[in-house]
């Protein structure tokens, strides 16, 4: 596996080494990776929604139009996949999660974790602290264009500080939790903390 990725992706431009975590290789491509098939959405305006529930004063359901009316930010960041490719200077636009929370009812004071729920039964868990980072977005524009179905249209989570598996595509729900609960890849042996700079690939 590693050799294969080396051949295809070893393109780290000189001077950029400090941007590439240990064991990673830079790619110019944008590989597509996920478990299962790509969901298709008909009539997103009427059928898609984003739900928020759990340790929050009141559950919320946002329609497509309501979500898209929220203010967005643009960020440029590096992403790191546990299969060893990294991509530098990716440009995303979406609702900063921290700003999103400002539009929500208050969280319970005991809330410490977030479980992201995606279509096709995918989940990813994150500490609330990581979710509150400046560069954690609910993203729907990549490089100036609407996300493609492969990359998570109509909405994905983007948590650049963690390995990319935490960045759930086809996001549909955010569940607030007092106690941590493993997501899909975490249950399958991947690291819970998933910090690429500490090379936390697999579970302890
Ligand atoms: N819903 C969902 N999101 C997912 C996954 C998945 O299987 N299902 N895989 C994750 C993994 S392992 C990676 S590396 C990234 C890949 O995102 P990309 O296809 O846009 O590069 O999506 C993440 N988000
Ligand atoms: Mo991944």
PDB file of C-alpha atoms and ligand atoms in Angstrom:
ATOM      1  CA  UNK A   1       0.000   0.000   0.000  1.00  0.00           C
ATOM      2  CA  UNK A   2       2.640   2.494   1.068  1.00  0.00           C
ATOM      3  CA  UNK A   3       4.847   1.764  -1.969  1.00  0.00           C
ATOM      4  CA  UNK A   4       1.943   2.261  -4.298  1.00  0.00           C
ATOM      5  CA  UNK A   5       1.128   5.651  -2.833  1.00  0.00           C
ATOM      6  CA  UNK A   6       4.783   6.644  -2.875  1.00  0.00           C
ATOM      7  CA  UNK A   7       4.955   6.084  -6.580  1.00  0.00           C
ATOM      8  CA  UNK A   8       1.773   7.941  -7.349  1.00  0.00           C
ATOM      9  CA  UNK A   9       1.927  10.746  -4.877  1.00  0.00           C
ATOM     10  CA  UNK A  10       5.513  11.565  -3.950  1.00  0.00           C
ATOM     11  CA  UNK A  11       5.543  15.108  -5.269  1.00  0.00           C
ATOM     12  CA  UNK A  12       6.393  17.107  -2.159  1.00  0.00           C
ATOM     13  CA  UNK A  13       7.627  20.430  -3.553  1.00  0.00           C
ATOM     14  CA  UNK A  14      10.937  21.440  -1.998  1.00  0.00           C
ATOM     15  CA  UNK A  15      10.528  23.877   0.860  1.00  0.00           C
ATOM     16  CA  UNK A  16       7.104  22.432   1.641  1.00  0.00           C
ATOM     17  CA  UNK A  17       8.350  19.559   3.801  1.00  0.00           C
ATOM     18  CA  UNK A  18       7.351  21.337   7.017  1.00  0.00           C
ATOM     19  CA  UNK A  19       3.759  21.327   5.777  1.00  0.00           C
ATOM     20  CA  UNK A  20       3.703  17.561   5.285  1.00  0.00           C
ATOM     21  CA  UNK A  21       3.139  15.378   8.367  1.00  0.00           C
ATOM     22  CA  UNK A  22       5.313  12.281   8.948  1.00  0.00           C
ATOM     23  CA  UNK A  23       4.647   9.408   6.550  1.00  0.00           C
ATOM     24  CA  UNK A  24       2.616  11.546   4.131  1.00  0.00           C
ATOM     25  CA  UNK A  25       3.188  12.349   0.439  1.00  0.00           C
ATOM     26  CA  UNK A  26       1.883  15.343  -1.440  1.00  0.00           C
ATOM     27  CA  UNK A  27      -0.515  14.906  -4.308  1.00  0.00           C
ATOM     28  CA  UNK A  28      -1.802  17.416  -6.813  1.00  0.00           C
ATOM     29  CA  UNK A  29      -4.821  15.239  -7.470  1.00  0.00           C
ATOM     30  CA  UNK A  30      -7.920  15.149  -5.351  1.00  0.00           C
ATOM     31  CA  UNK A  31      -8.443  11.437  -4.643  1.00  0.00           C
ATOM     32  CA  UNK A  32     -11.944  10.242  -3.803  1.00  0.00           C
ATOM     33  CA  UNK A  33     -12.197   7.907  -0.812  1.00  0.00           C
ATOM     34  CA  UNK A  34     -15.175   6.540   1.026  1.00  0.00           C
ATOM     35  CA  UNK A  35     -16.959   3.420   2.092  1.00  0.00           C
ATOM     36  CA  UNK A  36     -20.083   2.470   0.118  1.00  0.00           C
ATOM     37  CA  UNK A  37     -21.661   4.294  -2.804  1.00  0.00           C
ATOM     38  CA  UNK A  38     -22.170   7.976  -3.484  1.00  0.00           C
ATOM     39  CA  UNK A  39     -25.632   9.172  -2.490  1.00  0.00           C
ATOM     40  CA  UNK A  40     -27.618  11.089  -5.069  1.00  0.00           C
ATOM     41  CA  UNK A  41     -30.029  13.824  -4.124  1.00  0.00           C
ATOM     42  CA  UNK A  42     -33.156  14.683  -5.982  1.00  0.00           C
ATOM     43  CA  UNK A  43     -34.844  17.933  -5.165  1.00  0.00           C
ATOM     44  CA  UNK A  44     -32.446  18.922  -2.348  1.00  0.00           C
ATOM     45  CA  UNK A  45     -34.463  22.071  -1.714  1.00  0.00           C
ATOM     46  CA  UNK A  46     -37.381  20.017  -0.465  1.00  0.00           C
ATOM     47  CA  UNK A  47     -35.875  16.756   0.682  1.00  0.00           C
ATOM     48  CA  UNK A  48     -32.481  17.542   2.191  1.00  0.00           C
ATOM     49  CA  UNK A  49     -32.108  18.730   5.755  1.00  0.00           C
ATOM     50  CA  UNK A  50     -29.506  19.045   8.479  1.00  0.00           C
ATOM     51  CA  UNK A  51     -30.515  17.925  11.944  1.00  0.00           C
ATOM     52  CA  UNK A  52     -28.950  18.914  15.235  1.00  0.00           C
ATOM     53  CA  UNK A  53     -29.776  17.060  18.438  1.00  0.00           C
ATOM     54  CA  UNK A  54     -28.505  15.557  21.690  1.00  0.00           C
ATOM     55  CA  UNK A  55     -26.995  17.647  24.472  1.00  0.00           C
ATOM     56  CA  UNK A  56     -28.511  20.889  23.213  1.00  0.00           C
ATOM     57  CA  UNK A  57     -31.391  22.881  24.686  1.00  0.00           C
ATOM     58  CA  UNK A  58     -33.644  22.022  21.757  1.00  0.00           C
ATOM     59  CA  UNK A  59     -33.201  19.937  18.608  1.00  0.00           C
ATOM     60  CA  UNK A  60     -33.118  21.854  15.309  1.00  0.00           C
ATOM     61  CA  UNK A  61     -33.856  20.944  11.725  1.00  0.00           C
ATOM     62  CA  UNK A  62     -32.557  23.207   8.978  1.00  0.00           C
ATOM     63  CA  UNK A  63     -33.797  23.026   5.427  1.00  0.00           C
ATOM     64  CA  UNK A  64     -31.414  23.406   2.506  1.00  0.00           C
ATOM     65  CA  UNK A  65     -32.438  27.054   2.072  1.00  0.00           C
ATOM     66  CA  UNK A  66     -32.073  27.798   5.775  1.00  0.00           C
ATOM     67  CA  UNK A  67     -28.622  26.278   5.880  1.00  0.00           C
ATOM     68  CA  UNK A  68     -27.461  28.034   2.737  1.00  0.00           C
ATOM     69  CA  UNK A  69     -28.621  31.372   4.140  1.00  0.00           C
ATOM     70  CA  UNK A  70     -26.041  31.189   6.948  1.00  0.00           C
ATOM     71  CA  UNK A  71     -22.927  33.361   6.586  1.00  0.00           C
ATOM     72  CA  UNK A  72     -19.881  31.588   5.160  1.00  0.00           C
ATOM     73  CA  UNK A  73     -16.129  31.939   5.325  1.00  0.00           C
ATOM     74  CA  UNK A  74     -13.406  30.850   2.933  1.00  0.00           C
ATOM     75  CA  UNK A  75     -10.288  29.058   4.094  1.00  0.00           C
ATOM     76  CA  UNK A  76      -7.173  27.681   2.430  1.00  0.00           C
ATOM     77  CA  UNK A  77      -5.796  24.647   4.221  1.00  0.00           C
ATOM     78  CA  UNK A  78      -3.896  21.377   3.861  1.00  0.00           C
ATOM     79  CA  UNK A  79      -5.656  18.018   4.118  1.00  0.00           C
ATOM     80  CA  UNK A  80      -4.130  14.715   5.176  1.00  0.00           C
ATOM     81  CA  UNK A  81      -5.601  11.286   4.440  1.00  0.00           C
ATOM     82  CA  UNK A  82      -4.544   8.291   6.491  1.00  0.00           C
ATOM     83  CA  UNK A  83      -3.814   6.414   3.223  1.00  0.00           C
ATOM     84  CA  UNK A  84      -0.825   8.800   3.109  1.00  0.00           C
ATOM     85  CA  UNK A  85      -1.745  11.458   0.607  1.00  0.00           C
ATOM     86  CA  UNK A  86      -1.735  15.080   1.618  1.00  0.00           C
ATOM     87  CA  UNK A  87      -2.994  17.930  -0.492  1.00  0.00           C
ATOM     88  CA  UNK A  88      -1.710  21.444   0.121  1.00  0.00           C
ATOM     89  CA  UNK A  89      -3.555  24.736  -0.206  1.00  0.00           C
ATOM     90  CA  UNK A  90      -7.050  23.410  -0.752  1.00  0.00           C
ATOM     91  CA  UNK A  91      -9.637  26.199  -0.846  1.00  0.00           C
ATOM     92  CA  UNK A  92     -13.022  25.697   0.799  1.00  0.00           C
ATOM     93  CA  UNK A  93     -16.070  27.762   1.579  1.00  0.00           C
ATOM     94  CA  UNK A  94     -18.743  26.971   4.101  1.00  0.00           C
ATOM     95  CA  UNK A  95     -20.201  27.824   7.476  1.00  0.00           C
ATOM     96  CA  UNK A  96     -17.610  27.867  10.222  1.00  0.00           C
ATOM     97  CA  UNK A  97     -18.880  25.402  12.808  1.00  0.00           C
ATOM     98  CA  UNK A  98     -18.300  27.866  15.633  1.00  0.00           C
ATOM     99  CA  UNK A  99     -20.406  30.463  13.823  1.00  0.00           C
ATOM    100  CA  UNK A 100     -23.037  27.813  13.131  1.00  0.00           C
ATOM    101  CA  UNK A 101     -23.341  27.181  16.879  1.00  0.00           C
ATOM    102  CA  UNK A 102     -24.021  30.872  17.443  1.00  0.00           C
ATOM    103  CA  UNK A 103     -27.218  30.356  15.409  1.00  0.00           C
ATOM    104  CA  UNK A 104     -28.256  27.310  17.456  1.00  0.00           C
ATOM    105  CA  UNK A 105     -29.895  26.988  20.879  1.00  0.00           C
ATOM    106  CA  UNK A 106     -27.340  26.757  23.689  1.00  0.00           C
ATOM    107  CA  UNK A 107     -25.475  23.500  24.201  1.00  0.00           C
ATOM    108  CA  UNK A 108     -25.769  21.721  27.524  1.00  0.00           C
ATOM    109  CA  UNK A 109     -22.845  22.720  29.728  1.00  0.00           C
ATOM    110  CA  UNK A 110     -21.868  19.028  29.808  1.00  0.00           C
ATOM    111  CA  UNK A 111     -21.365  18.738  26.017  1.00  0.00           C
ATOM    112  CA  UNK A 112     -17.859  17.553  25.176  1.00  0.00           C
ATOM    113  CA  UNK A 113     -18.169  15.635  21.904  1.00  0.00           C
ATOM    114  CA  UNK A 114     -19.853  15.774  18.531  1.00  0.00           C
ATOM    115  CA  UNK A 115     -20.894  12.787  16.455  1.00  0.00           C
ATOM    116  CA  UNK A 116     -21.290  13.703  12.794  1.00  0.00           C
ATOM    117  CA  UNK A 117     -23.925  11.640  10.973  1.00  0.00           C
ATOM    118  CA  UNK A 118     -23.743  11.234   7.214  1.00  0.00           C
ATOM    119  CA  UNK A 119     -25.939   9.575   4.636  1.00  0.00           C
ATOM    120  CA  UNK A 120     -25.172   5.885   4.060  1.00  0.00           C
ATOM    121  CA  UNK A 121     -24.788   5.364   7.817  1.00  0.00           C
ATOM    122  CA  UNK A 122     -21.377   6.926   8.082  1.00  0.00           C
ATOM    123  CA  UNK A 123     -20.403   8.590  11.354  1.00  0.00           C
ATOM    124  CA  UNK A 124     -17.326  10.389  12.641  1.00  0.00           C
ATOM    125  CA  UNK A 125     -16.697  11.530  16.208  1.00  0.00           C
ATOM    126  CA  UNK A 126     -14.824  14.612  17.311  1.00  0.00           C
ATOM    127  CA  UNK A 127     -14.138  16.449  20.555  1.00  0.00           C
ATOM    128  CA  UNK A 128     -16.126  19.675  20.728  1.00  0.00           C
ATOM    129  CA  UNK A 129     -12.795  21.472  21.096  1.00  0.00           C
ATOM    130  CA  UNK A 130     -11.634  20.353  17.640  1.00  0.00           C
ATOM    131  CA  UNK A 131     -14.996  21.325  16.195  1.00  0.00           C
ATOM    132  CA  UNK A 132     -14.587  24.853  17.581  1.00  0.00           C
ATOM    133  CA  UNK A 133     -11.304  25.442  15.719  1.00  0.00           C
ATOM    134  CA  UNK A 134     -11.140  28.357  13.268  1.00  0.00           C
ATOM    135  CA  UNK A 135     -10.750  26.031  10.303  1.00  0.00           C
ATOM    136  CA  UNK A 136     -13.543  23.542  11.073  1.00  0.00           C
ATOM    137  CA  UNK A 137     -16.255  24.143   8.487  1.00  0.00           C
ATOM    138  CA  UNK A 138     -19.539  22.783   7.293  1.00  0.00           C
ATOM    139  CA  UNK A 139     -18.321  23.086   3.725  1.00  0.00           C
ATOM    140  CA  UNK A 140     -20.107  23.103   0.391  1.00  0.00           C
ATOM    141  CA  UNK A 141     -17.824  24.977  -1.993  1.00  0.00           C
ATOM    142  CA  UNK A 142     -14.477  23.545  -3.067  1.00  0.00           C
ATOM    143  CA  UNK A 143     -12.088  25.663  -5.123  1.00  0.00           C
ATOM    144  CA  UNK A 144     -14.839  28.128  -5.956  1.00  0.00           C
ATOM    145  CA  UNK A 145     -17.356  25.531  -7.113  1.00  0.00           C
ATOM    146  CA  UNK A 146     -20.172  23.581  -5.537  1.00  0.00           C
ATOM    147  CA  UNK A 147     -18.870  20.269  -4.097  1.00  0.00           C
ATOM    148  CA  UNK A 148     -19.163  17.390  -6.536  1.00  0.00           C
ATOM    149  CA  UNK A 149     -21.220  14.343  -5.449  1.00  0.00           C
ATOM    150  CA  UNK A 150     -17.980  12.353  -4.966  1.00  0.00           C
ATOM    151  CA  UNK A 151     -16.582  14.890  -2.563  1.00  0.00           C
ATOM    152  CA  UNK A 152     -19.707  15.254  -0.462  1.00  0.00           C
ATOM    153  CA  UNK A 153     -22.387  17.370  -2.145  1.00  0.00           C
ATOM    154  CA  UNK A 154     -24.468  18.998  -0.751  1.00  0.00           C
ATOM    155  CA  UNK A 155     -22.559  19.322   2.535  1.00  0.00           C
ATOM    156  CA  UNK A 156     -19.528  17.900   4.228  1.00  0.00           C
ATOM    157  CA  UNK A 157     -17.675  18.394   7.423  1.00  0.00           C
ATOM    158  CA  UNK A 158     -14.133  19.724   7.084  1.00  0.00           C
ATOM    159  CA  UNK A 159     -11.749  19.259  10.014  1.00  0.00           C
ATOM    160  CA  UNK A 160      -8.284  19.875   8.555  1.00  0.00           C
ATOM    161  CA  UNK A 161      -6.517  19.320  11.890  1.00  0.00           C
ATOM    162  CA  UNK A 162      -7.460  15.637  11.887  1.00  0.00           C
ATOM    163  CA  UNK A 163      -6.897  12.865   9.358  1.00  0.00           C
ATOM    164  CA  UNK A 164      -9.396  13.350   6.592  1.00  0.00           C
ATOM    165  CA  UNK A 165     -11.631  10.411   7.515  1.00  0.00           C
ATOM    166  CA  UNK A 166     -13.135  12.627  10.241  1.00  0.00           C
ATOM    167  CA  UNK A 167     -14.360  15.015   7.534  1.00  0.00           C
ATOM    168  CA  UNK A 168     -17.687  13.306   6.898  1.00  0.00           C
ATOM    169  CA  UNK A 169     -19.103  13.737   3.403  1.00  0.00           C
ATOM    170  CA  UNK A 170     -22.882  13.933   2.820  1.00  0.00           C
ATOM    171  CA  UNK A 171     -23.384  15.352   6.278  1.00  0.00           C
ATOM    172  CA  UNK A 172     -26.971  15.191   7.592  1.00  0.00           C
ATOM    173  CA  UNK A 173     -26.731  15.438  11.351  1.00  0.00           C
ATOM    174  CA  UNK A 174     -24.737  16.697  14.295  1.00  0.00           C
ATOM    175  CA  UNK A 175     -25.296  14.970  17.607  1.00  0.00           C
ATOM    176  CA  UNK A 176     -23.962  16.561  20.764  1.00  0.00           C
ATOM    177  CA  UNK A 177     -22.707  14.193  23.435  1.00  0.00           C
ATOM    178  CA  UNK A 178     -21.425  14.285  26.996  1.00  0.00           C
ATOM    179  CA  UNK A 179     -19.507  11.031  26.516  1.00  0.00           C
ATOM    180  CA  UNK A 180     -17.452  10.129  23.453  1.00  0.00           C
ATOM    181  CA  UNK A 181     -18.851   7.575  20.995  1.00  0.00           C
ATOM    182  CA  UNK A 182     -16.748   6.019  18.230  1.00  0.00           C
ATOM    183  CA  UNK A 183     -17.598   6.762  14.618  1.00  0.00           C
ATOM    184  CA  UNK A 184     -17.338   4.391  11.662  1.00  0.00           C
ATOM    185  CA  UNK A 185     -13.551   4.272  11.148  1.00  0.00           C
ATOM    186  CA  UNK A 186     -12.845   4.567  14.862  1.00  0.00           C
ATOM    187  CA  UNK A 187     -14.885   1.381  15.416  1.00  0.00           C
ATOM    188  CA  UNK A 188     -12.827  -0.231  12.643  1.00  0.00           C
ATOM    189  CA  UNK A 189      -9.522   0.261  14.419  1.00  0.00           C
ATOM    190  CA  UNK A 190      -8.494   3.752  13.421  1.00  0.00           C
ATOM    191  CA  UNK A 191      -7.247   6.256  15.975  1.00  0.00           C
ATOM    192  CA  UNK A 192      -9.777   8.199  17.976  1.00  0.00           C
ATOM    193  CA  UNK A 193      -7.648  11.339  18.155  1.00  0.00           C
ATOM    194  CA  UNK A 194      -6.341  11.109  14.563  1.00  0.00           C
ATOM    195  CA  UNK A 195      -3.750  13.892  14.731  1.00  0.00           C
ATOM    196  CA  UNK A 196      -1.664  13.646  11.531  1.00  0.00           C
ATOM    197  CA  UNK A 197       1.266  15.512  13.125  1.00  0.00           C
ATOM    198  CA  UNK A 198       1.505  12.823  15.807  1.00  0.00           C
ATOM    199  CA  UNK A 199       0.880  10.187  13.162  1.00  0.00           C
ATOM    200  CA  UNK A 200      -2.078   8.799  15.111  1.00  0.00           C
ATOM    201  CA  UNK A 201      -3.347   6.435  12.429  1.00  0.00           C
ATOM    202  CA  UNK A 202      -4.558   3.419  14.362  1.00  0.00           C
ATOM    203  CA  UNK A 203      -6.351   2.863  17.643  1.00  0.00           C
ATOM    204  CA  UNK A 204      -4.369   2.206  20.777  1.00  0.00           C
TER     205      UNK A 204
HETATM  206  N1  LIG B   1     -19.899   9.856   4.459  1.00  0.00           N
HETATM  207  C1  LIG B   1     -18.601   9.529   4.382  1.00  0.00           C
HETATM  208  N2  LIG B   1     -17.682  10.478   4.545  1.00  0.00           N
HETATM  209  C2  LIG B   1     -16.381  10.174   4.462  1.00  0.00           C
HETATM  210  C3  LIG B   1     -15.947   8.858   4.214  1.00  0.00           C
HETATM  211  C4  LIG B   1     -16.940   7.851   4.058  1.00  0.00           C
HETATM  212  O1  LIG B   1     -16.652   6.658   3.878  1.00  0.00           O
HETATM  213  N3  LIG B   1     -18.262   8.227   4.128  1.00  0.00           N
HETATM  214  N4  LIG B   1     -14.610   8.581   4.132  1.00  0.00           N
HETATM  215  C5  LIG B   1     -13.672   9.536   4.736  1.00  0.00           C
HETATM  216  C6  LIG B   1     -12.328   9.323   4.261  1.00  0.00           C
HETATM  217  S1  LIG B   1     -11.559   7.898   4.767  1.00  0.00           S
HETATM  218  C7  LIG B   1     -11.638  10.261   3.553  1.00  0.00           C
HETATM  219  S2  LIG B   1      -9.978  10.128   3.220  1.00  0.00           S
HETATM  220  C8  LIG B   1     -12.324  11.467   3.025  1.00  0.00           C
HETATM  221  C9  LIG B   1     -12.081  11.591   1.545  1.00  0.00           C
HETATM  222  O2  LIG B   1     -12.684  12.738   1.033  1.00  0.00           O
HETATM  223  P1  LIG B   1     -12.588  12.987  -0.518  1.00  0.00           P
HETATM  224  O3  LIG B   1     -13.189  11.810  -1.213  1.00  0.00           O
HETATM  225  O4  LIG B   1     -13.322  14.279  -0.754  1.00  0.00           O
HETATM  226  O5  LIG B   1     -11.116  13.111  -0.840  1.00  0.00           O
HETATM  227  O6  LIG B   1     -13.724  11.430   3.255  1.00  0.00           O
HETATM  228  C10 LIG B   1     -14.076  10.983   4.529  1.00  0.00           C
HETATM  229  N5  LIG B   1     -15.486  11.174   4.647  1.00  0.00           N
HETATM  230 MO1  LIG B   2      -9.284   8.269   4.386  1.00  0.00          MO
END
